Coordinates of C-alpha atoms in Angstrom, one line a residue:
X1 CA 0.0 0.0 0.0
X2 CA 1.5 3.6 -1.0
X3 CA -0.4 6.8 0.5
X4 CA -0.8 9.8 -1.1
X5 CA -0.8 13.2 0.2
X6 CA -2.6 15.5 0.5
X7 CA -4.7 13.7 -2.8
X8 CA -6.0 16.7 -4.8
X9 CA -2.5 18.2 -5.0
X10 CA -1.8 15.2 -6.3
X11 CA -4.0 13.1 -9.0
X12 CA -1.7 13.2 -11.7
X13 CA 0.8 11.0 -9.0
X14 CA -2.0 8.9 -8.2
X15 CA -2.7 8.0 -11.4
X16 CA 0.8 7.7 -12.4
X17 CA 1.0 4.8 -9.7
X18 CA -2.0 3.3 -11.0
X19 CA -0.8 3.0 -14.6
X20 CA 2.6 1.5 -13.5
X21 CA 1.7 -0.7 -10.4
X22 CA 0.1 -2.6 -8.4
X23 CA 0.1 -0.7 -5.4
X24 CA -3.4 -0.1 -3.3
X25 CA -3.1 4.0 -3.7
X26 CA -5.3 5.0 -0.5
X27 CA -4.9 9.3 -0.8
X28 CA -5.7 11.4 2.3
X29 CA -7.8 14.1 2.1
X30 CA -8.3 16.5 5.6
X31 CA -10.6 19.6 6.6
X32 CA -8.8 22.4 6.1
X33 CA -10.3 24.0 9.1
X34 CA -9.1 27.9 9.2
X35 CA -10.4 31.2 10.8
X36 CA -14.2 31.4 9.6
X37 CA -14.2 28.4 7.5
X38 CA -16.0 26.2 9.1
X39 CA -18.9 29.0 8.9
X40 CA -19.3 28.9 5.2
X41 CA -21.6 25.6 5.4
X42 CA -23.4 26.6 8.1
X43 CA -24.2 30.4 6.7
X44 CA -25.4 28.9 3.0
X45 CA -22.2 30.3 1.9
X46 CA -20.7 27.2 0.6
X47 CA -22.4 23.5 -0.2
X48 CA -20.3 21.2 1.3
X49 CA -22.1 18.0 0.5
X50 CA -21.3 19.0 -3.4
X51 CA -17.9 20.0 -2.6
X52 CA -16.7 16.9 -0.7
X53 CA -18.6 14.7 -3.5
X54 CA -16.6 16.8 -6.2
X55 CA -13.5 16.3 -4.2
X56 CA -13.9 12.3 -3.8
X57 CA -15.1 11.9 -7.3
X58 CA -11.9 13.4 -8.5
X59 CA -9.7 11.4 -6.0
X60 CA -11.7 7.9 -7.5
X61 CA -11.4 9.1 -11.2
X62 CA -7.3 9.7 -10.8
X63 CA -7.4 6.0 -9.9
X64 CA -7.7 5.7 -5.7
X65 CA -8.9 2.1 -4.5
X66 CA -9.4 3.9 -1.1
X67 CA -10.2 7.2 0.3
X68 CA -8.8 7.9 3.9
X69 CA -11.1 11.1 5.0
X70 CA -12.3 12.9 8.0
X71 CA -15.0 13.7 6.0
X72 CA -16.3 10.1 5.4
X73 CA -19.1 9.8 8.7
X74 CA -20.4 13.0 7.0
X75 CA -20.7 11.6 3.7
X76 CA -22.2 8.4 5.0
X77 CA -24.4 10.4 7.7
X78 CA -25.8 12.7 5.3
X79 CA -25.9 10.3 1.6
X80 CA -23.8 12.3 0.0
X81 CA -22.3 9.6 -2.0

């Protein structure tokens, strides 16, 4: 198993180590939590369901088997998948 990270900085490595192995690529991805931004969601400001969906999608279309997240109980919780 290789791990990747952070993922979305790097898909094109991702898929590079798809193409060329067999490794199980599992890519992190973390919540970038900074001064007011976990507000956005909560003030209509930003969809986060859509924006953690776009984000996993991306990670699963560069090639990821697995997705390590602190966002997955959300995803699960809510159905955003």
């Amino acid at each position: 198993m290789l791990m990747v990270k952070p993922a979305l900085a790097y898909l094109d490595v991702i898929q590079a180590v798809r193409s060329i192995s067999n490794f199980r690529s599992p890519p992190t991805t973390f919540r970038r939590i900074r001064r007011g931004e976990g507000r956005r969601p909560q003030r209509g400001w930003l969809d986060e369901a859509r924006v953690v969906r776009e984000n996993l999608m991306a990670i699963r279309r560069a090639g990821a088997d697995q997705i390590i997240t602190y966002h997955a109980r959300d995803a699960i919780k809510g159905a955003w998948l």
